Amino acid sequence: MAGDDEKSSVFGDQAGSVELLWGGRERPSRGPKPALSLERITRTAIALADAGGLGAVSMQRVAGELDFTKMSLYRYVPGKSELVALMIDMAMGEPPAAPSPDAAGRPDAAGRPDAAGRPDAAGRPGDSGWWRVALREWAEALAAVYDRHPWLLGAAVGPRVMGPNELGWTERAVAALADTGLTGGEQLDAVVVVNGHIRAIAQVSASMGLDSARAKEPEQVMSAALNELLVGRTDRFPAVSAAVASTGADDTSHDQAWEFGLERILDGLEAYISRGRRG
């Protein structure tokens, strides 16, 4: 069929992932009523990845966990790459809902969070600060997903097929910026920048083996390591030594990279959006 040929030409050897993610294929077309399902296979693979990383997932291992043969799985999933595509989309889950326009209270004019670091209200689409609250809540929800499934950081990279859940996350973030005056390309670029910051902090946390409760606190670990390295070397690295010493004297400066980075990104977007509106 022309549609199938076009799909194959666009996605190449990933056309099978497109069918699984978007085509609704659920069971083999021949044979007895299946005892397996794509959902069961995918959830089992996610559990293995959560426990041991993506390297712990293989068709053989998943089949063993399900008490089926590896060949049984191939009736549902052509191979590991397609299975990983399913895992990514299921692990991402549904994107967060947009902030309620009818939420009590209002954010300040810039949509900044309150003293506790949380937005005090959602505002309304079109308000000057609503996009900021919405994008911040999206970022926090995305960080929580990476905390639960750190293997996503290595799996969800490179040219690949996005599933409906993952694309839904992009939709939610872009929609938050729809009434800001940014062009479509700028909206997409802004989402990429925010996503990149969330991923970077999550990757640092994952590399240090920090659990979800400490996922935003990699700096404490890094500062301890730097203090050890800088002993007797302050003359060679005076700027770093001074910065590390100042953080040690100020408890409030610890572990703020996630918050600091996100707020500066949002500040930059806010300034850029304001210039566009004035122009």
PDB file of C-alpha atoms in Angstrom:
ATOM      1  CA  MET A   1       0.000   0.000   0.000  1.00  0.00           C
ATOM      2  CA  ALA A   2       1.156   3.543  -0.714  1.00  0.00           C
ATOM      3  CA  GLY A   3       0.783   4.566   2.937  1.00  0.00           C
ATOM      4  CA  ASP A   4       2.893   1.647   4.134  1.00  0.00           C
ATOM      5  CA  ASP A   5       5.570   2.396   1.536  1.00  0.00           C
ATOM      6  CA  GLU A   6       5.685   6.041   2.570  1.00  0.00           C
ATOM      7  CA  LYS A   7       5.945   5.099   6.248  1.00  0.00           C
ATOM      8  CA  SER A   8       8.819   2.745   5.512  1.00  0.00           C
ATOM      9  CA  SER A   9      10.667   5.390   3.514  1.00  0.00           C
ATOM     10  CA  VAL A  10      10.377   7.952   6.335  1.00  0.00           C
ATOM     11  CA  PHE A  11      11.159   5.683   9.284  1.00  0.00           C
ATOM     12  CA  GLY A  12      13.339   3.073   7.584  1.00  0.00           C
ATOM     13  CA  ASP A  13      14.113   0.139   9.861  1.00  0.00           C
ATOM     14  CA  GLN A  14      12.079   1.750  12.647  1.00  0.00           C
ATOM     15  CA  ALA A  15       8.792   1.227  10.806  1.00  0.00           C
ATOM     16  CA  GLY A  16       8.051  -1.704  13.122  1.00  0.00           C
ATOM     17  CA  SER A  17       8.200   0.612  16.119  1.00  0.00           C
ATOM     18  CA  VAL A  18       5.751   2.965  14.417  1.00  0.00           C
ATOM     19  CA  GLU A  19       3.277   0.128  13.989  1.00  0.00           C
ATOM     20  CA  LEU A  20       3.608  -0.998  17.596  1.00  0.00           C
ATOM     21  CA  LEU A  21       3.414   2.502  19.068  1.00  0.00           C
ATOM     22  CA  TRP A  22       0.823   4.019  16.792  1.00  0.00           C
ATOM     23  CA  GLY A  23      -0.837   1.197  14.884  1.00  0.00           C
ATOM     24  CA  GLY A  24      -2.603  -0.453  17.782  1.00  0.00           C
ATOM     25  CA  ARG A  25      -1.247  -3.930  17.089  1.00  0.00           C
ATOM     26  CA  GLU A  26      -1.953  -5.999  20.161  1.00  0.00           C
ATOM     27  CA  ARG A  27      -2.024  -9.712  19.382  1.00  0.00           C
ATOM     28  CA  PRO A  28      -0.798 -12.191  16.778  1.00  0.00           C
ATOM     29  CA  SER A  29      -3.116 -12.663  13.824  1.00  0.00           C
ATOM     30  CA  ARG A  30      -2.805 -16.442  13.891  1.00  0.00           C
ATOM     31  CA  GLY A  31      -2.762 -19.142  16.525  1.00  0.00           C
ATOM     32  CA  PRO A  32      -4.692 -19.727  19.740  1.00  0.00           C
ATOM     33  CA  LYS A  33      -5.969 -16.968  21.990  1.00  0.00           C
ATOM     34  CA  PRO A  34      -2.813 -15.379  23.391  1.00  0.00           C
ATOM     35  CA  ALA A  35      -1.892 -15.529  27.052  1.00  0.00           C
ATOM     36  CA  LEU A  36       0.458 -12.581  26.656  1.00  0.00           C
ATOM     37  CA  SER A  37      -0.099  -8.939  25.763  1.00  0.00           C
ATOM     38  CA  LEU A  38       2.116  -6.065  24.715  1.00  0.00           C
ATOM     39  CA  GLU A  39       1.274  -4.303  27.953  1.00  0.00           C
ATOM     40  CA  ARG A  40       2.332  -7.256  30.100  1.00  0.00           C
ATOM     41  CA  ILE A  41       5.554  -7.729  28.139  1.00  0.00           C
ATOM     42  CA  THR A  42       6.392  -4.041  28.315  1.00  0.00           C
ATOM     43  CA  ARG A  43       5.661  -3.716  32.037  1.00  0.00           C
ATOM     44  CA  THR A  44       7.881  -6.698  32.758  1.00  0.00           C
ATOM     45  CA  ALA A  45      10.716  -5.179  30.730  1.00  0.00           C
ATOM     46  CA  ILE A  46      10.324  -1.839  32.553  1.00  0.00           C
ATOM     47  CA  ALA A  47      10.533  -3.596  35.916  1.00  0.00           C
ATOM     48  CA  LEU A  48      13.796  -5.241  34.838  1.00  0.00           C
ATOM     49  CA  ALA A  49      15.208  -1.911  33.644  1.00  0.00           C
ATOM     50  CA  ASP A  50      14.168  -0.137  36.827  1.00  0.00           C
ATOM     51  CA  ALA A  51      15.960  -2.763  38.885  1.00  0.00           C
ATOM     52  CA  GLY A  52      19.088  -3.285  36.797  1.00  0.00           C
ATOM     53  CA  GLY A  53      19.268  -0.716  34.028  1.00  0.00           C
ATOM     54  CA  LEU A  54      18.570  -1.128  30.341  1.00  0.00           C
ATOM     55  CA  GLY A  55      21.362  -3.684  30.059  1.00  0.00           C
ATOM     56  CA  ALA A  56      19.316  -6.045  32.221  1.00  0.00           C
ATOM     57  CA  VAL A  57      16.628  -6.220  29.554  1.00  0.00           C
ATOM     58  CA  SER A  58      16.779  -8.892  26.889  1.00  0.00           C
ATOM     59  CA  MET A  59      14.122 -10.831  25.059  1.00  0.00           C
ATOM     60  CA  GLN A  60      15.333 -13.984  26.810  1.00  0.00           C
ATOM     61  CA  ARG A  61      15.199 -12.383  30.254  1.00  0.00           C
ATOM     62  CA  VAL A  62      11.747 -10.908  29.733  1.00  0.00           C
ATOM     63  CA  ALA A  63      10.463 -14.244  28.448  1.00  0.00           C
ATOM     64  CA  GLY A  64      11.883 -15.983  31.495  1.00  0.00           C
ATOM     65  CA  GLU A  65      10.215 -13.525  33.858  1.00  0.00           C
ATOM     66  CA  LEU A  66       6.909 -14.219  32.130  1.00  0.00           C
ATOM     67  CA  ASP A  67       7.509 -17.981  32.085  1.00  0.00           C
ATOM     68  CA  PHE A  68       7.297 -18.087  28.291  1.00  0.00           C
ATOM     69  CA  THR A  69       9.803 -18.925  25.597  1.00  0.00           C
ATOM     70  CA  LYS A  70      11.691 -16.199  23.794  1.00  0.00           C
ATOM     71  CA  MET A  71      10.016 -17.216  20.543  1.00  0.00           C
ATOM     72  CA  SER A  72       6.641 -16.499  22.138  1.00  0.00           C
ATOM     73  CA  LEU A  73       7.644 -12.870  22.587  1.00  0.00           C
ATOM     74  CA  TYR A  74       8.602 -12.502  18.954  1.00  0.00           C
ATOM     75  CA  ARG A  75       4.962 -13.045  18.011  1.00  0.00           C
ATOM     76  CA  TYR A  76       4.305  -9.684  19.678  1.00  0.00           C
ATOM     77  CA  VAL A  77       7.557  -7.714  19.449  1.00  0.00           C
ATOM     78  CA  PRO A  78      10.038  -8.100  16.556  1.00  0.00           C
ATOM     79  CA  GLY A  79      13.102  -7.400  18.720  1.00  0.00           C
ATOM     80  CA  LYS A  80      14.677  -5.464  21.551  1.00  0.00           C
ATOM     81  CA  SER A  81      14.750  -2.105  19.772  1.00  0.00           C
ATOM     82  CA  GLU A  82      10.989  -2.205  19.320  1.00  0.00           C
ATOM     83  CA  LEU A  83      10.576  -3.368  22.909  1.00  0.00           C
ATOM     84  CA  VAL A  84      12.643  -0.421  24.154  1.00  0.00           C
ATOM     85  CA  ALA A  85      10.436   1.940  22.129  1.00  0.00           C
ATOM     86  CA  LEU A  86       7.396   0.525  23.903  1.00  0.00           C
ATOM     87  CA  MET A  87       9.154   0.766  27.266  1.00  0.00           C
ATOM     88  CA  ILE A  88      10.003   4.430  26.769  1.00  0.00           C
ATOM     89  CA  ASP A  89       6.464   5.402  25.919  1.00  0.00           C
ATOM     90  CA  MET A  90       4.891   3.425  28.755  1.00  0.00           C
ATOM     91  CA  ALA A  91       7.434   4.671  31.298  1.00  0.00           C
ATOM     92  CA  MET A  92       6.852   8.273  30.237  1.00  0.00           C
ATOM     93  CA  GLY A  93       3.144   7.850  30.834  1.00  0.00           C
ATOM     94  CA  GLU A  94       0.546  10.505  30.225  1.00  0.00           C
ATOM     95  CA  PRO A  95       1.819  14.077  30.360  1.00  0.00           C
ATOM     96  CA  PRO A  96       0.739  16.253  33.283  1.00  0.00           C
ATOM     97  CA  ALA A  97      -2.486  18.165  32.949  1.00  0.00           C
ATOM     98  CA  ALA A  98      -2.245  21.876  32.291  1.00  0.00           C
ATOM     99  CA  PRO A  99      -2.634  24.050  35.396  1.00  0.00           C
ATOM    100  CA  SER A 100      -6.281  24.712  36.106  1.00  0.00           C
ATOM    101  CA  PRO A 101      -7.421  28.146  34.945  1.00  0.00           C
ATOM    102  CA  ASP A 102      -9.840  28.164  37.866  1.00  0.00           C
ATOM    103  CA  ALA A 103      -7.227  27.524  40.538  1.00  0.00           C
ATOM    104  CA  ALA A 104      -7.605  29.699  43.602  1.00  0.00           C
ATOM    105  CA  GLY A 105      -5.273  32.664  43.920  1.00  0.00           C
ATOM    106  CA  ARG A 106      -2.970  34.127  41.305  1.00  0.00           C
ATOM    107  CA  PRO A 107       0.755  34.054  40.555  1.00  0.00           C
ATOM    108  CA  ASP A 108       2.678  37.284  40.610  1.00  0.00           C
ATOM    109  CA  ALA A 109       3.100  39.258  37.417  1.00  0.00           C
ATOM    110  CA  ALA A 110       6.006  37.112  36.280  1.00  0.00           C
ATOM    111  CA  GLY A 111       4.434  33.807  37.247  1.00  0.00           C
ATOM    112  CA  ARG A 112       7.254  33.134  39.709  1.00  0.00           C
ATOM    113  CA  PRO A 113       6.935  30.567  42.493  1.00  0.00           C
ATOM    114  CA  ASP A 114       6.244  31.484  46.082  1.00  0.00           C
ATOM    115  CA  ALA A 115       8.812  31.496  48.888  1.00  0.00           C
ATOM    116  CA  ALA A 116       8.588  27.712  49.178  1.00  0.00           C
ATOM    117  CA  GLY A 117       9.607  27.342  45.531  1.00  0.00           C
ATOM    118  CA  ARG A 118       6.126  26.423  44.294  1.00  0.00           C
ATOM    119  CA  PRO A 119       3.765  28.456  42.141  1.00  0.00           C
ATOM    120  CA  ASP A 120       0.995  29.858  44.322  1.00  0.00           C
ATOM    121  CA  ALA A 121      -1.547  29.519  41.518  1.00  0.00           C
ATOM    122  CA  ALA A 122      -1.917  28.624  37.898  1.00  0.00           C
ATOM    123  CA  GLY A 123      -3.307  31.823  36.446  1.00  0.00           C
ATOM    124  CA  ARG A 124      -4.995  31.581  33.073  1.00  0.00           C
ATOM    125  CA  PRO A 125      -3.796  30.850  29.554  1.00  0.00           C
ATOM    126  CA  GLY A 126      -2.816  34.158  27.991  1.00  0.00           C
ATOM    127  CA  ASP A 127      -1.819  35.717  31.330  1.00  0.00           C
ATOM    128  CA  SER A 128       1.752  36.981  31.351  1.00  0.00           C
ATOM    129  CA  GLY A 129       2.822  34.447  33.974  1.00  0.00           C
ATOM    130  CA  TRP A 130       0.660  31.434  33.140  1.00  0.00           C
ATOM    131  CA  TRP A 131       3.127  29.946  30.666  1.00  0.00           C
ATOM    132  CA  ARG A 132       5.865  30.075  33.287  1.00  0.00           C
ATOM    133  CA  VAL A 133       3.842  28.229  35.921  1.00  0.00           C
ATOM    134  CA  ALA A 134       2.719  25.664  33.349  1.00  0.00           C
ATOM    135  CA  LEU A 135       6.248  25.072  32.049  1.00  0.00           C
ATOM    136  CA  ARG A 136       7.637  24.792  35.563  1.00  0.00           C
ATOM    137  CA  GLU A 137       5.052  22.179  36.544  1.00  0.00           C
ATOM    138  CA  TRP A 138       5.864  20.303  33.336  1.00  0.00           C
ATOM    139  CA  ALA A 139       9.580  20.365  34.206  1.00  0.00           C
ATOM    140  CA  GLU A 140       8.935  19.083  37.720  1.00  0.00           C
ATOM    141  CA  ALA A 141       6.780  16.249  36.393  1.00  0.00           C
ATOM    142  CA  LEU A 142       9.442  15.306  33.826  1.00  0.00           C
ATOM    143  CA  ALA A 143      12.127  15.262  36.518  1.00  0.00           C
ATOM    144  CA  ALA A 144       9.945  12.875  38.526  1.00  0.00           C
ATOM    145  CA  VAL A 145       9.721  10.521  35.534  1.00  0.00           C
ATOM    146  CA  TYR A 146      13.512  10.453  35.183  1.00  0.00           C
ATOM    147  CA  ASP A 147      13.798   9.817  38.922  1.00  0.00           C
ATOM    148  CA  ARG A 148      11.531   6.781  38.675  1.00  0.00           C
ATOM    149  CA  HIS A 149      13.120   5.429  35.498  1.00  0.00           C
ATOM    150  CA  PRO A 150      16.767   6.589  35.219  1.00  0.00           C
ATOM    151  CA  TRP A 151      17.379   4.197  32.322  1.00  0.00           C
ATOM    152  CA  LEU A 152      15.235   6.540  30.194  1.00  0.00           C
ATOM    153  CA  LEU A 153      18.158   8.951  30.091  1.00  0.00           C
ATOM    154  CA  GLY A 154      20.148   6.522  27.967  1.00  0.00           C
ATOM    155  CA  ALA A 155      17.232   5.055  26.058  1.00  0.00           C
ATOM    156  CA  ALA A 156      15.404   8.196  24.959  1.00  0.00           C
ATOM    157  CA  VAL A 157      18.190   9.629  22.803  1.00  0.00           C
ATOM    158  CA  GLY A 158      19.152   9.658  19.160  1.00  0.00           C
ATOM    159  CA  PRO A 159      16.966   9.290  16.074  1.00  0.00           C
ATOM    160  CA  ARG A 160      13.992   7.154  16.991  1.00  0.00           C
ATOM    161  CA  VAL A 161      10.228   6.989  16.865  1.00  0.00           C
ATOM    162  CA  MET A 162       8.380   8.901  19.559  1.00  0.00           C
ATOM    163  CA  GLY A 163       5.260   7.268  20.929  1.00  0.00           C
ATOM    164  CA  PRO A 164       1.944   8.975  21.699  1.00  0.00           C
ATOM    165  CA  ASN A 165       2.739   9.493  25.381  1.00  0.00           C
ATOM    166  CA  GLU A 166       6.146  11.016  24.721  1.00  0.00           C
ATOM    167  CA  LEU A 167       4.794  13.237  21.968  1.00  0.00           C
ATOM    168  CA  GLY A 168       2.021  14.224  24.367  1.00  0.00           C
ATOM    169  CA  TRP A 169       4.658  15.591  26.751  1.00  0.00           C
ATOM    170  CA  THR A 170       6.011  17.783  23.969  1.00  0.00           C
ATOM    171  CA  GLU A 171       2.484  18.870  23.109  1.00  0.00           C
ATOM    172  CA  ARG A 172       1.819  19.920  26.688  1.00  0.00           C
ATOM    173  CA  ALA A 173       5.000  22.005  26.927  1.00  0.00           C
ATOM    174  CA  VAL A 174       4.541  23.667  23.540  1.00  0.00           C
ATOM    175  CA  ALA A 175       0.907  24.431  24.380  1.00  0.00           C
ATOM    176  CA  ALA A 176       2.082  26.296  27.487  1.00  0.00           C
ATOM    177  CA  LEU A 177       3.972  28.681  25.197  1.00  0.00           C
ATOM    178  CA  ALA A 178       1.304  28.997  22.519  1.00  0.00           C
ATOM    179  CA  ASP A 179       0.057  32.466  23.576  1.00  0.00           C
ATOM    180  CA  THR A 180       3.434  33.995  24.359  1.00  0.00           C
ATOM    181  CA  GLY A 181       4.140  35.441  20.934  1.00  0.00           C
ATOM    182  CA  LEU A 182       7.010  33.039  20.303  1.00  0.00           C
ATOM    183  CA  THR A 183       7.170  31.507  16.849  1.00  0.00           C
ATOM    184  CA  GLY A 184       6.577  27.792  16.481  1.00  0.00           C
ATOM    185  CA  GLY A 185      10.293  27.189  16.113  1.00  0.00           C
ATOM    186  CA  GLU A 186      11.045  29.242  19.209  1.00  0.00           C
ATOM    187  CA  GLN A 187       8.454  27.342  21.217  1.00  0.00           C
ATOM    188  CA  LEU A 188      10.039  24.030  20.246  1.00  0.00           C
ATOM    189  CA  ASP A 189      13.536  25.367  20.968  1.00  0.00           C
ATOM    190  CA  ALA A 190      12.442  26.583  24.405  1.00  0.00           C
ATOM    191  CA  VAL A 191      11.085  23.137  25.248  1.00  0.00           C
ATOM    192  CA  VAL A 192      14.355  21.542  24.121  1.00  0.00           C
ATOM    193  CA  VAL A 193      16.329  23.888  26.403  1.00  0.00           C
ATOM    194  CA  VAL A 194      14.162  23.163  29.458  1.00  0.00           C
ATOM    195  CA  ASN A 195      14.226  19.439  28.744  1.00  0.00           C
ATOM    196  CA  GLY A 196      18.005  19.564  28.369  1.00  0.00           C
ATOM    197  CA  HIS A 197      18.411  21.138  31.796  1.00  0.00           C
ATOM    198  CA  ILE A 198      16.172  18.547  33.460  1.00  0.00           C
ATOM    199  CA  ARG A 199      18.025  15.726  31.731  1.00  0.00           C
ATOM    200  CA  ALA A 200      21.440  17.127  32.671  1.00  0.00           C
ATOM    201  CA  ILE A 201      20.645  17.262  36.394  1.00  0.00           C
ATOM    202  CA  ALA A 202      19.015  13.828  36.242  1.00  0.00           C
ATOM    203  CA  GLN A 203      22.089  12.387  34.519  1.00  0.00           C
ATOM    204  CA  VAL A 204      24.401  13.769  37.185  1.00  0.00           C
ATOM    205  CA  SER A 205      22.181  12.342  39.907  1.00  0.00           C
ATOM    206  CA  ALA A 206      21.961   8.956  38.190  1.00  0.00           C
ATOM    207  CA  SER A 207      25.724   8.791  37.693  1.00  0.00           C
ATOM    208  CA  MET A 208      26.200   9.360  41.417  1.00  0.00           C
ATOM    209  CA  GLY A 209      23.672   6.718  42.335  1.00  0.00           C
ATOM    210  CA  LEU A 210      21.375   9.203  44.058  1.00  0.00           C
ATOM    211  CA  ASP A 211      17.904   7.892  44.753  1.00  0.00           C
ATOM    212  CA  SER A 212      14.775   9.869  43.905  1.00  0.00           C
ATOM    213  CA  ALA A 213      14.637  11.516  47.327  1.00  0.00           C
ATOM    214  CA  ARG A 214      18.032  13.136  46.649  1.00  0.00           C
ATOM    215  CA  ALA A 215      17.828  13.475  42.882  1.00  0.00           C
ATOM    216  CA  LYS A 216      18.042  17.276  43.035  1.00  0.00           C
ATOM    217  CA  GLU A 217      21.001  17.234  45.456  1.00  0.00           C
ATOM    218  CA  PRO A 218      24.099  16.222  43.471  1.00  0.00           C
ATOM    219  CA  GLU A 219      26.064  19.275  44.551  1.00  0.00           C
ATOM    220  CA  GLN A 220      26.585  18.019  48.083  1.00  0.00           C
ATOM    221  CA  VAL A 221      28.323  14.954  46.695  1.00  0.00           C
ATOM    222  CA  MET A 222      30.315  17.013  44.192  1.00  0.00           C
ATOM    223  CA  SER A 223      31.389  19.556  46.829  1.00  0.00           C
ATOM    224  CA  ALA A 224      32.735  16.815  49.089  1.00  0.00           C
ATOM    225  CA  ALA A 225      34.769  15.413  46.202  1.00  0.00           C
ATOM    226  CA  LEU A 226      36.073  18.846  45.218  1.00  0.00           C
ATOM    227  CA  ASN A 227      37.090  19.619  48.787  1.00  0.00           C
ATOM    228  CA  GLU A 228      39.233  16.490  48.811  1.00  0.00           C
ATOM    229  CA  LEU A 229      40.814  17.295  45.447  1.00  0.00           C
ATOM    230  CA  LEU A 230      41.555  20.904  46.383  1.00  0.00           C
ATOM    231  CA  VAL A 231      43.470  20.143  49.568  1.00  0.00           C
ATOM    232  CA  GLY A 232      46.935  21.641  49.046  1.00  0.00           C
ATOM    233  CA  ARG A 233      45.983  22.852  45.551  1.00  0.00           C
ATOM    234  CA  THR A 234      44.157  26.123  46.232  1.00  0.00           C
ATOM    235  CA  ASP A 235      46.946  28.163  44.632  1.00  0.00           C
ATOM    236  CA  ARG A 236      46.462  26.308  41.364  1.00  0.00           C
ATOM    237  CA  PHE A 237      42.649  26.540  41.438  1.00  0.00           C
ATOM    238  CA  PRO A 238      41.908  29.738  43.376  1.00  0.00           C
ATOM    239  CA  ALA A 239      38.535  30.542  41.769  1.00  0.00           C
ATOM    240  CA  VAL A 240      37.113  27.048  42.304  1.00  0.00           C
ATOM    241  CA  SER A 241      38.502  26.952  45.843  1.00  0.00           C
ATOM    242  CA  ALA A 242      36.859  30.257  46.705  1.00  0.00           C
ATOM    243  CA  ALA A 243      33.525  29.187  45.227  1.00  0.00           C
ATOM    244  CA  VAL A 244      33.515  25.849  47.055  1.00  0.00           C
ATOM    245  CA  ALA A 245      34.496  27.536  50.307  1.00  0.00           C
ATOM    246  CA  SER A 246      31.656  30.029  49.992  1.00  0.00           C
ATOM    247  CA  THR A 247      29.091  27.282  49.480  1.00  0.00           C
ATOM    248  CA  GLY A 248      30.378  25.531  52.578  1.00  0.00           C
ATOM    249  CA  ALA A 249      29.790  28.686  54.610  1.00  0.00           C
ATOM    250  CA  ASP A 250      26.274  29.187  53.250  1.00  0.00           C
ATOM    251  CA  ASP A 251      23.923  26.251  53.782  1.00  0.00           C
ATOM    252  CA  THR A 252      21.255  27.833  51.574  1.00  0.00           C
ATOM    253  CA  SER A 253      23.553  27.675  48.544  1.00  0.00           C
ATOM    254  CA  HIS A 254      23.767  23.875  48.519  1.00  0.00           C
ATOM    255  CA  ASP A 255      22.035  21.758  45.909  1.00  0.00           C
ATOM    256  CA  GLN A 256      20.389  24.566  43.965  1.00  0.00           C
ATOM    257  CA  ALA A 257      21.539  23.682  40.447  1.00  0.00           C
ATOM    258  CA  TRP A 258      18.152  22.276  39.441  1.00  0.00           C
ATOM    259  CA  GLU A 259      16.221  25.235  40.820  1.00  0.00           C
ATOM    260  CA  PHE A 260      18.772  27.868  39.826  1.00  0.00           C
ATOM    261  CA  GLY A 261      19.081  26.579  36.278  1.00  0.00           C
ATOM    262  CA  LEU A 262      15.355  26.274  35.675  1.00  0.00           C
ATOM    263  CA  GLU A 263      14.632  29.743  37.058  1.00  0.00           C
ATOM    264  CA  ARG A 264      17.355  31.331  34.932  1.00  0.00           C
ATOM    265  CA  ILE A 265      16.029  29.599  31.818  1.00  0.00           C
ATOM    266  CA  LEU A 266      12.516  30.846  32.587  1.00  0.00           C
ATOM    267  CA  ASP A 267      13.876  34.324  33.336  1.00  0.00           C
ATOM    268  CA  GLY A 268      15.580  34.354  29.951  1.00  0.00           C
ATOM    269  CA  LEU A 269      12.417  33.243  28.173  1.00  0.00           C
ATOM    270  CA  GLU A 270      10.413  35.852  30.049  1.00  0.00           C
ATOM    271  CA  ALA A 271      12.808  38.617  29.020  1.00  0.00           C
ATOM    272  CA  TYR A 272      12.799  37.441  25.422  1.00  0.00           C
ATOM    273  CA  ILE A 273       9.001  37.219  25.334  1.00  0.00           C
ATOM    274  CA  SER A 274       8.688  40.712  26.890  1.00  0.00           C
ATOM    275  CA  ARG A 275      11.008  42.197  24.264  1.00  0.00           C
ATOM    276  CA  GLY A 276       8.906  40.651  21.533  1.00  0.00           C
ATOM    277  CA  ARG A 277       5.696  42.054  22.980  1.00  0.00           C
ATOM    278  CA  ARG A 278       7.177  45.517  23.320  1.00  0.00           C
ATOM    279  CA  GLY A 279       8.499  45.363  19.778  1.00  0.00           C
TER     280      GLY A 279
END
